[in-house]
PDB file of C-alpha atoms and ligand atoms in Angstrom:
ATOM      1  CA  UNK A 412       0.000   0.000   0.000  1.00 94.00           C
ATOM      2  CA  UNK A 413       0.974   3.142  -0.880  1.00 97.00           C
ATOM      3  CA  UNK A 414      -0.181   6.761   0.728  1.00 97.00           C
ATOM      4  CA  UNK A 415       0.086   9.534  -2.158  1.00 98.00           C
ATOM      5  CA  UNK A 416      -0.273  13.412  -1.331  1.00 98.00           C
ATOM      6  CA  UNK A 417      -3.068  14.823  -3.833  1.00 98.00           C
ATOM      7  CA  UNK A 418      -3.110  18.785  -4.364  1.00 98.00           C
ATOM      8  CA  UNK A 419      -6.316  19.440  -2.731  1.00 98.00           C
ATOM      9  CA  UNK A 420      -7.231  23.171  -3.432  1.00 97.00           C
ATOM     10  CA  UNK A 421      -6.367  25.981  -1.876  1.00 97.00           C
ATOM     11  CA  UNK A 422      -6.545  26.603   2.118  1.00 98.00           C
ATOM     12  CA  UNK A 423      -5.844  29.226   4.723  1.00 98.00           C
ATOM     13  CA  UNK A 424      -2.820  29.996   5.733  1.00 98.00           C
ATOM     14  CA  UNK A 425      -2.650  28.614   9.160  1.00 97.00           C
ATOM     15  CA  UNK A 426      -4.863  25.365   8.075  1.00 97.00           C
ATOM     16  CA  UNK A 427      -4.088  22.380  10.213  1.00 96.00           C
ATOM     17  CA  UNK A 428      -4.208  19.809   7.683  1.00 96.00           C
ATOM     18  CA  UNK A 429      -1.236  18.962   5.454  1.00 97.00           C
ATOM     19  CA  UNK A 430      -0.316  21.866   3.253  1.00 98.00           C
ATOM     20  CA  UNK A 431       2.478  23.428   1.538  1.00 98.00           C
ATOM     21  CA  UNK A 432       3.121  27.694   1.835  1.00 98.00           C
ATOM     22  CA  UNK A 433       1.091  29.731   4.885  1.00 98.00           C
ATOM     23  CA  UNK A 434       2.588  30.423   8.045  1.00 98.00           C
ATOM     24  CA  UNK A 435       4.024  27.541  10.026  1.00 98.00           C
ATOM     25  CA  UNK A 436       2.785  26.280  13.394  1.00 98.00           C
ATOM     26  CA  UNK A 437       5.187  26.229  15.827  1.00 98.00           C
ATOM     27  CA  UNK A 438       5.868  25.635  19.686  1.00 98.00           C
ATOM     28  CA  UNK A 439       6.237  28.288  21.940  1.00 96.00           C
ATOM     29  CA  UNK A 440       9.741  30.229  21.395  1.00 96.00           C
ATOM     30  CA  UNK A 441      10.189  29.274  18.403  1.00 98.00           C
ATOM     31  CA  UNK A 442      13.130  31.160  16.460  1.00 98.00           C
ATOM     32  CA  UNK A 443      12.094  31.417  12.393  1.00 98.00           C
ATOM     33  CA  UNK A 444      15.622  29.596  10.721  1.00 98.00           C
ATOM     34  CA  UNK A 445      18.000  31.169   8.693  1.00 98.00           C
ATOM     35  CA  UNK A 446      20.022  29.960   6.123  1.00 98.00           C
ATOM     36  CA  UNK A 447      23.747  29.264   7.128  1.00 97.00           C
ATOM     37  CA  UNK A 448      24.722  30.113   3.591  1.00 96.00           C
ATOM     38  CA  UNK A 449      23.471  33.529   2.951  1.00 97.00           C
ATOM     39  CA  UNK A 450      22.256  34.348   6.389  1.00 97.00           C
ATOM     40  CA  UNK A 451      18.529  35.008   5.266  1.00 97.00           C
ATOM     41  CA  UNK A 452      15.341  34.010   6.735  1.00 98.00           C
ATOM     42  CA  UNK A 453      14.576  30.288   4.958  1.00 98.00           C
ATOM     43  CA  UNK A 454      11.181  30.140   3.315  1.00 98.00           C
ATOM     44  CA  UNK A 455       8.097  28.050   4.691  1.00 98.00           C
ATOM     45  CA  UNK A 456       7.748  25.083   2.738  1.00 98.00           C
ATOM     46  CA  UNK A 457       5.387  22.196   4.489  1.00 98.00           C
ATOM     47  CA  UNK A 458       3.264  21.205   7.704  1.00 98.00           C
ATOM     48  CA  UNK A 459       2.650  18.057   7.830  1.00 98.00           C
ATOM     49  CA  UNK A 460       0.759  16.182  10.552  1.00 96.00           C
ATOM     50  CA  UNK A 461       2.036  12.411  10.712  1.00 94.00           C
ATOM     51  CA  UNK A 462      -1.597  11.705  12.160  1.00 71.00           C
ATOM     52  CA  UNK A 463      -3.260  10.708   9.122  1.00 45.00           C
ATOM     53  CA  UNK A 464      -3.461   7.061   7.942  1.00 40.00           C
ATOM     54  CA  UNK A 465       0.152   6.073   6.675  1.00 40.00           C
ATOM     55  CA  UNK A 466       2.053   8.361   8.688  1.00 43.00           C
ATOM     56  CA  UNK A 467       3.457   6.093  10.526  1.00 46.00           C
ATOM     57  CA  UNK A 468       2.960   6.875  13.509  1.00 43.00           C
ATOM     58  CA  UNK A 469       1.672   3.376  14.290  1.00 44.00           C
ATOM     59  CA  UNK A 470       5.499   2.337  13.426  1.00 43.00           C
ATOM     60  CA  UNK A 471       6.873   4.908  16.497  1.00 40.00           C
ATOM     61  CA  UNK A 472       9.687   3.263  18.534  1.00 40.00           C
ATOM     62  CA  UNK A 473       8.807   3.186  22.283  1.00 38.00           C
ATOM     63  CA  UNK A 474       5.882   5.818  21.361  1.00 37.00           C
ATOM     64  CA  UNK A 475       8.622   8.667  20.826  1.00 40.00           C
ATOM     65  CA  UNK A 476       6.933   9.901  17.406  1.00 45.00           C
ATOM     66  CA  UNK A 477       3.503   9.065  18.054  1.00 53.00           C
ATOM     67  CA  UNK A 478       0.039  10.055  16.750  1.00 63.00           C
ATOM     68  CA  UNK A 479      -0.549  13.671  16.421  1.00 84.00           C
ATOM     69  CA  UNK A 480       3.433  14.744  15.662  1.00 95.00           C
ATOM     70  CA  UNK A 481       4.045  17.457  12.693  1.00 97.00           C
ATOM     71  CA  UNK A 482       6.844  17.975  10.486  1.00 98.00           C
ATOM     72  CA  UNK A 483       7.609  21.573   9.805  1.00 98.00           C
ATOM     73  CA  UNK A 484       9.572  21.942   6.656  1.00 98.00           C
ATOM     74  CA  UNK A 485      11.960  25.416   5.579  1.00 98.00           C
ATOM     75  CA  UNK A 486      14.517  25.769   2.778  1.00 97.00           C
ATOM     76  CA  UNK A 487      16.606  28.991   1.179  1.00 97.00           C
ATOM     77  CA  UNK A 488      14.746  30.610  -1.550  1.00 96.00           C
ATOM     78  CA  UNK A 489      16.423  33.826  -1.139  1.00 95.00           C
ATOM     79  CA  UNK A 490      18.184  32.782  -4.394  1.00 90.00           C
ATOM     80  CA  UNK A 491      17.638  29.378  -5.637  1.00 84.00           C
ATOM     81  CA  UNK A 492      20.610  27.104  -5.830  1.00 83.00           C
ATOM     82  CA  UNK A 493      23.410  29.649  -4.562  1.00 90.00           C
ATOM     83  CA  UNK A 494      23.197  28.289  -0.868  1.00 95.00           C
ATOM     84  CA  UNK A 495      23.037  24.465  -1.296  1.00 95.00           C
ATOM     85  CA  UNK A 496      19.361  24.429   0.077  1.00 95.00           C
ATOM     86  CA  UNK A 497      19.171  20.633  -1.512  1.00 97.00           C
ATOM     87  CA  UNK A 498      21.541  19.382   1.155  1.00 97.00           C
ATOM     88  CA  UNK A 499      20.375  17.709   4.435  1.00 97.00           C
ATOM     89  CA  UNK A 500      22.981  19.298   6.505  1.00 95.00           C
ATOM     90  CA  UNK A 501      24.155  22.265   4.456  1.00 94.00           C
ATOM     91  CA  UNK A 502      22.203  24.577   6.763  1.00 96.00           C
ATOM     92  CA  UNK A 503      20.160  26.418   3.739  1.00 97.00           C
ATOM     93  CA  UNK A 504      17.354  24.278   4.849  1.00 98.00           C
ATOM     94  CA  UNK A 505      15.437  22.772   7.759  1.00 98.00           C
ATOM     95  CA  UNK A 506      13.228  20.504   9.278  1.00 98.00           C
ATOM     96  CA  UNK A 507      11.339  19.813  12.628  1.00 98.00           C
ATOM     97  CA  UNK A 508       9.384  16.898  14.437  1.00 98.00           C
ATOM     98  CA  UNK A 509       6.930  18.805  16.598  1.00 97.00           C
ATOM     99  CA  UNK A 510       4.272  17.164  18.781  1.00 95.00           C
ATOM    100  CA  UNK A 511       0.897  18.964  17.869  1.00 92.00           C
ATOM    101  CA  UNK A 512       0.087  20.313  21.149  1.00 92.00           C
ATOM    102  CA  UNK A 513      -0.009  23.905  21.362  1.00 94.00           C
ATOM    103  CA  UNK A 514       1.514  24.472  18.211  1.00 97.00           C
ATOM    104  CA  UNK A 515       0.762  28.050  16.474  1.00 97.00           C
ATOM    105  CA  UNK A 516       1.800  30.953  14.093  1.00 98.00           C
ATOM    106  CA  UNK A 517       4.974  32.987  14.766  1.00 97.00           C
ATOM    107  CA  UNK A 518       4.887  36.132  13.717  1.00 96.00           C
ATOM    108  CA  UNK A 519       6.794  35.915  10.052  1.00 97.00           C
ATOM    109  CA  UNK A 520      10.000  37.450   9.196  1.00 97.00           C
ATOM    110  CA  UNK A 521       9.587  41.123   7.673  1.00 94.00           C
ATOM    111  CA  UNK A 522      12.409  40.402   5.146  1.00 94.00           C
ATOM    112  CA  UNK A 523      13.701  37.749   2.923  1.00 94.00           C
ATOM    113  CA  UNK A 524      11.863  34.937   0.796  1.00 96.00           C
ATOM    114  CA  UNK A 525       9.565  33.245   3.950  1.00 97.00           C
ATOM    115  CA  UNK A 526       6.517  32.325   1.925  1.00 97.00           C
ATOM    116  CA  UNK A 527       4.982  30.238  -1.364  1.00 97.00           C
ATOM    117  CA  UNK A 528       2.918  32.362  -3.332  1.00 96.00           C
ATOM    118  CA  UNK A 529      -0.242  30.314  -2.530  1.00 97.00           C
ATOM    119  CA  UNK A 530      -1.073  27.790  -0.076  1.00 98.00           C
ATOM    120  CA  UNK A 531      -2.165  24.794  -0.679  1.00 98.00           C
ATOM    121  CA  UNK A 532      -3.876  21.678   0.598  1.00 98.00           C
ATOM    122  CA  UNK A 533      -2.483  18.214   0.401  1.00 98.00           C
ATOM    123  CA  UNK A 534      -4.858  15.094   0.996  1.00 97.00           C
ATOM    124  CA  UNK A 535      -3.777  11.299   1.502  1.00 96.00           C
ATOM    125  CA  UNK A 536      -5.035   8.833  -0.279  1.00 97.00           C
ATOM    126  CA  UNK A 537      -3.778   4.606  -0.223  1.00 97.00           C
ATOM    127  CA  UNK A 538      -3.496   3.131  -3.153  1.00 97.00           C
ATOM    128  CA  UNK A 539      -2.925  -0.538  -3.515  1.00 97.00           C
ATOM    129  CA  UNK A 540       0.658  -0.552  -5.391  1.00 97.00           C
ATOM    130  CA  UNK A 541       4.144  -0.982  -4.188  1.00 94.00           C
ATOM    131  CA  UNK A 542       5.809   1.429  -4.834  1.00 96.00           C
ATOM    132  CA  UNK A 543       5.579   5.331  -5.564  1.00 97.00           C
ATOM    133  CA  UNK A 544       6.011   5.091  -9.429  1.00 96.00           C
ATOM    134  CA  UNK A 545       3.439   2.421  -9.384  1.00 97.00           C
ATOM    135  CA  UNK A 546       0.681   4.022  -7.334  1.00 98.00           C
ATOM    136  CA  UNK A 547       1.413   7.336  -9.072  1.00 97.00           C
ATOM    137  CA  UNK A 548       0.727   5.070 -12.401  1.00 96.00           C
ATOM    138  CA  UNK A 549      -2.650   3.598 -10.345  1.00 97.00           C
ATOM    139  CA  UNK A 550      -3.940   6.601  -9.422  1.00 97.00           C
ATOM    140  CA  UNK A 551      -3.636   8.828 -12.317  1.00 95.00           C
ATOM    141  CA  UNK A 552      -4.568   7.605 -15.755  1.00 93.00           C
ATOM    142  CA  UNK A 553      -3.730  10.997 -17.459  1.00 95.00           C
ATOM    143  CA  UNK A 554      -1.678  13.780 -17.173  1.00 93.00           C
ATOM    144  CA  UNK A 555      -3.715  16.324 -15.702  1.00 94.00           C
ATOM    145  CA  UNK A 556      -4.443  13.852 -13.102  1.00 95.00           C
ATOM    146  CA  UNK A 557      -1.060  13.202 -12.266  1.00 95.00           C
ATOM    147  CA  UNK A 558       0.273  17.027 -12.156  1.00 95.00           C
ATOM    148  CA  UNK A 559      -2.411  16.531  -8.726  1.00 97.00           C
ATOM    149  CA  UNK A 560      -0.234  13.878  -6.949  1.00 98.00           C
ATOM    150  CA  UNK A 561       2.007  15.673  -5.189  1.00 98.00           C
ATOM    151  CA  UNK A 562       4.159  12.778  -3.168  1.00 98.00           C
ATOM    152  CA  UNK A 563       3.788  10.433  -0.899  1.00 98.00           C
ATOM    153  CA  UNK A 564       3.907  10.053   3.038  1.00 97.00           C
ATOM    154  CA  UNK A 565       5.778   7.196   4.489  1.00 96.00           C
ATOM    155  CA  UNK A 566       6.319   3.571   2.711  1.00 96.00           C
ATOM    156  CA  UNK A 567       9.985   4.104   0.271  1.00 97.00           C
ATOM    157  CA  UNK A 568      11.843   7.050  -1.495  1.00 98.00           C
ATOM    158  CA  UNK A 569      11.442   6.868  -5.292  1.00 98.00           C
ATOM    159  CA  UNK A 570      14.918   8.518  -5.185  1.00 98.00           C
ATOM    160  CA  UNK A 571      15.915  10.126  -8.357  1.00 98.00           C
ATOM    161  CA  UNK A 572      19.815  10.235  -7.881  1.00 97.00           C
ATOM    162  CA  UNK A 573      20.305   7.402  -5.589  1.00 97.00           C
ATOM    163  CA  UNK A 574      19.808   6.579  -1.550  1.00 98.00           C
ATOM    164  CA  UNK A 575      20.757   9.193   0.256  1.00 98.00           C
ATOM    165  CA  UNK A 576      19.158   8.905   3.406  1.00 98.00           C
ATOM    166  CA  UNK A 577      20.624  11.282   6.070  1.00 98.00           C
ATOM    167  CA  UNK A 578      21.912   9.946   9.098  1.00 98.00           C
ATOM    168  CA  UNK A 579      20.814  11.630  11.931  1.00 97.00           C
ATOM    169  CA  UNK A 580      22.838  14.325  14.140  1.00 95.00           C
ATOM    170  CA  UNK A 581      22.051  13.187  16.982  1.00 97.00           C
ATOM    171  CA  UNK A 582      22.390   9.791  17.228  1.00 98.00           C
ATOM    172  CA  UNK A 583      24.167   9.209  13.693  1.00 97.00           C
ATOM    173  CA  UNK A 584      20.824   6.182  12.899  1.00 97.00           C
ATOM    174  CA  UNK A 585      19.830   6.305   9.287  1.00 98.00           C
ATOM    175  CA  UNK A 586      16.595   8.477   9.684  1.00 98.00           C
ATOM    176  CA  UNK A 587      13.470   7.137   8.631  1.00 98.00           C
ATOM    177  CA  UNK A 588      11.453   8.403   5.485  1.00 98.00           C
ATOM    178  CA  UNK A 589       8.424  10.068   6.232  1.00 98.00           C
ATOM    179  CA  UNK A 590       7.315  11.962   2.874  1.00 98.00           C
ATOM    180  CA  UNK A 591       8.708  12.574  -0.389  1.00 98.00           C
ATOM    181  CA  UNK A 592       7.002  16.051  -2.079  1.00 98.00           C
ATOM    182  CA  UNK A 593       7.094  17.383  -5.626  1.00 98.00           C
ATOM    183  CA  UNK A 594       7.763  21.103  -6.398  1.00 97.00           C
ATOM    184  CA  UNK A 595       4.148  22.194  -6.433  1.00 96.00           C
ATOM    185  CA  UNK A 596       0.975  21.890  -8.061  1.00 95.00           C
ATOM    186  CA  UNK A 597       1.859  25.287 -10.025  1.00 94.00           C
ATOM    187  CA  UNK A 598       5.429  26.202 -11.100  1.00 90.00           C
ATOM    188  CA  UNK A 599       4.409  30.222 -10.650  1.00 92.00           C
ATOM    189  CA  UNK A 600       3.960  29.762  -7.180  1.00 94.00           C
ATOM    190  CA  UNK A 601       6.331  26.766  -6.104  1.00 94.00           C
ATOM    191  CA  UNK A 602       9.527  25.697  -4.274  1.00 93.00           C
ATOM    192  CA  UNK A 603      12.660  25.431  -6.190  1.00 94.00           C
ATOM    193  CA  UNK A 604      13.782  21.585  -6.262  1.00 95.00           C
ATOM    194  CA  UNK A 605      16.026  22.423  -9.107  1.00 93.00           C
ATOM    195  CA  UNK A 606      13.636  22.266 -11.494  1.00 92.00           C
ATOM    196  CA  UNK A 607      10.797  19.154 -11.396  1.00 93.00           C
ATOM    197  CA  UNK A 608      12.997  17.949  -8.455  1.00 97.00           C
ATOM    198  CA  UNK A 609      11.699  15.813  -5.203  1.00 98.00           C
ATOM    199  CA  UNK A 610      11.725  16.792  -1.697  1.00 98.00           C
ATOM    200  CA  UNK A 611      12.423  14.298   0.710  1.00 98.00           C
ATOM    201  CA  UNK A 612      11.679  14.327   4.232  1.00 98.00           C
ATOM    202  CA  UNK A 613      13.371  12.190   7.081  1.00 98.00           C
ATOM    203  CA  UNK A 614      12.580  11.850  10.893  1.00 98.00           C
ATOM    204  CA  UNK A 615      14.328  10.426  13.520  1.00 97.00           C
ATOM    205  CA  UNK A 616      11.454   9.001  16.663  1.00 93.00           C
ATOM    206  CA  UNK A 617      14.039   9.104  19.160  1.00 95.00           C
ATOM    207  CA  UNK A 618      16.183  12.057  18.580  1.00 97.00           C
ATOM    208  CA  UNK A 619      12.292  14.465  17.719  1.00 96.00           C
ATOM    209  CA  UNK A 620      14.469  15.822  15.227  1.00 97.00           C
ATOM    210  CA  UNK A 621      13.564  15.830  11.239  1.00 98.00           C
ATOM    211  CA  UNK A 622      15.702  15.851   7.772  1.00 98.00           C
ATOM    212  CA  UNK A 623      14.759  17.419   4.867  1.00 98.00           C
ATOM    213  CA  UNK A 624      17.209  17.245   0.713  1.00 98.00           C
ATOM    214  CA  UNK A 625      15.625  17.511  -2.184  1.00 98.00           C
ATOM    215  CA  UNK A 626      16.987  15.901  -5.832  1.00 98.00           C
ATOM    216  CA  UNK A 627      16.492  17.034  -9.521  1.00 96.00           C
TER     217      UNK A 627
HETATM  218 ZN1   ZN B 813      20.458  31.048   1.569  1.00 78.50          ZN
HETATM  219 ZN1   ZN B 814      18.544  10.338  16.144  1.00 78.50          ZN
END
């Protein structure tokens, strides 16, 4: 089974269902990143609750990541591909495993590239195939239909330039993959992957901490 991300629409910008662009929800004294590249504010990219059917959350070590966790997802846009922002630990991006509680929206940074030009909502659906090509095949039987599938969350990385699943900083574990993500339903108002590139997203349960390195 496989758990593809459909574009869903537009939503608000604090929505609490899985979306790319808006404002991100956040725990208390929260400090907006920067990027360790060019020093600017990193751009909002994804929040996504792990809550939902095939976030495995089920899969939790010891209850560490459990049900109602969030990834928070930021990368450099402040100008695409001059600050590394496809690199898991090149500091032009970043990621977070927050639990839900309490979570809201920081006030944004008045300068720099913070947020997508539109927000948008991302839906699950399963799909009985094995893999990501496959259910992306499944699901859409014609273009236009798959320019709506926007990733998946959980199960493997279609990779498109080979495994390279982050270890993670805390504990140096290979992290666990928790959602790959295209560039955006529309190009106009999308992340930067390089160009029809993938984002993928990593977590690790018993560190709280999240990866995030995208491939074109
Ligand atoms: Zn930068
Ligand atoms: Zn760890």
């Amino acid at each position: 089974m496989t758990t593809l991300l459909i574009h869903a629409g537009e939503t608000g910008a604090q929505a609490p269902g899985p979306r790319t662009g808006g404002v991100p929800l956040v725990p208390p004294g929260f400090v907006w990143p920067t990027c360790r590249a060019c020093g600017g504010a990193l751009l909002f990219l994804l929040h996504l609750p792990l809550d939902e059917d095939g976030g495995d959350g089920d899969r939790a070590e010891g209850g560490a990541r459990g049900r109602g966790d969030v990834v928070s997802v930021f990368l450099c846009q402040n100008d695409p591909g001059m600050c590394d922002e496809w690199d898991a630990t090149g500091g032009a991006n970043r990621a977070y495993l927050f639990a839900a509680e309490g979570l809201a929206a920081p006030a944004v940074p008045a300068h720099g590239e913070t947020r997508l030009g539109a927000v948008s909502a991302l839906r699950t659906e399963e799909v009985d195939a094995a893999g990501f090509p496959e259910a992306l095949d499944a699901w859409a039987d014609d273009d236009a239909a798959s320019l709506l599938v926007q990733g998946q969350l959980g199960g493997e990385p279609a990779w498109i330039q080979g495994d390279e699943t982050p270890h993670c900083p805390g504990c140096a574990e290979r992290m666990t993959f928790t959602a790959q993500l295209e560039e955006g339903y529309d190009f106009s108002t999308s992340a930067n992957f390089g160009g029809g590139g993938i984002g993928y997203v990593f977590t690790c349960a018993r560190c709280r901490d999240a990866a995030f390195l995208w491939q074109c």
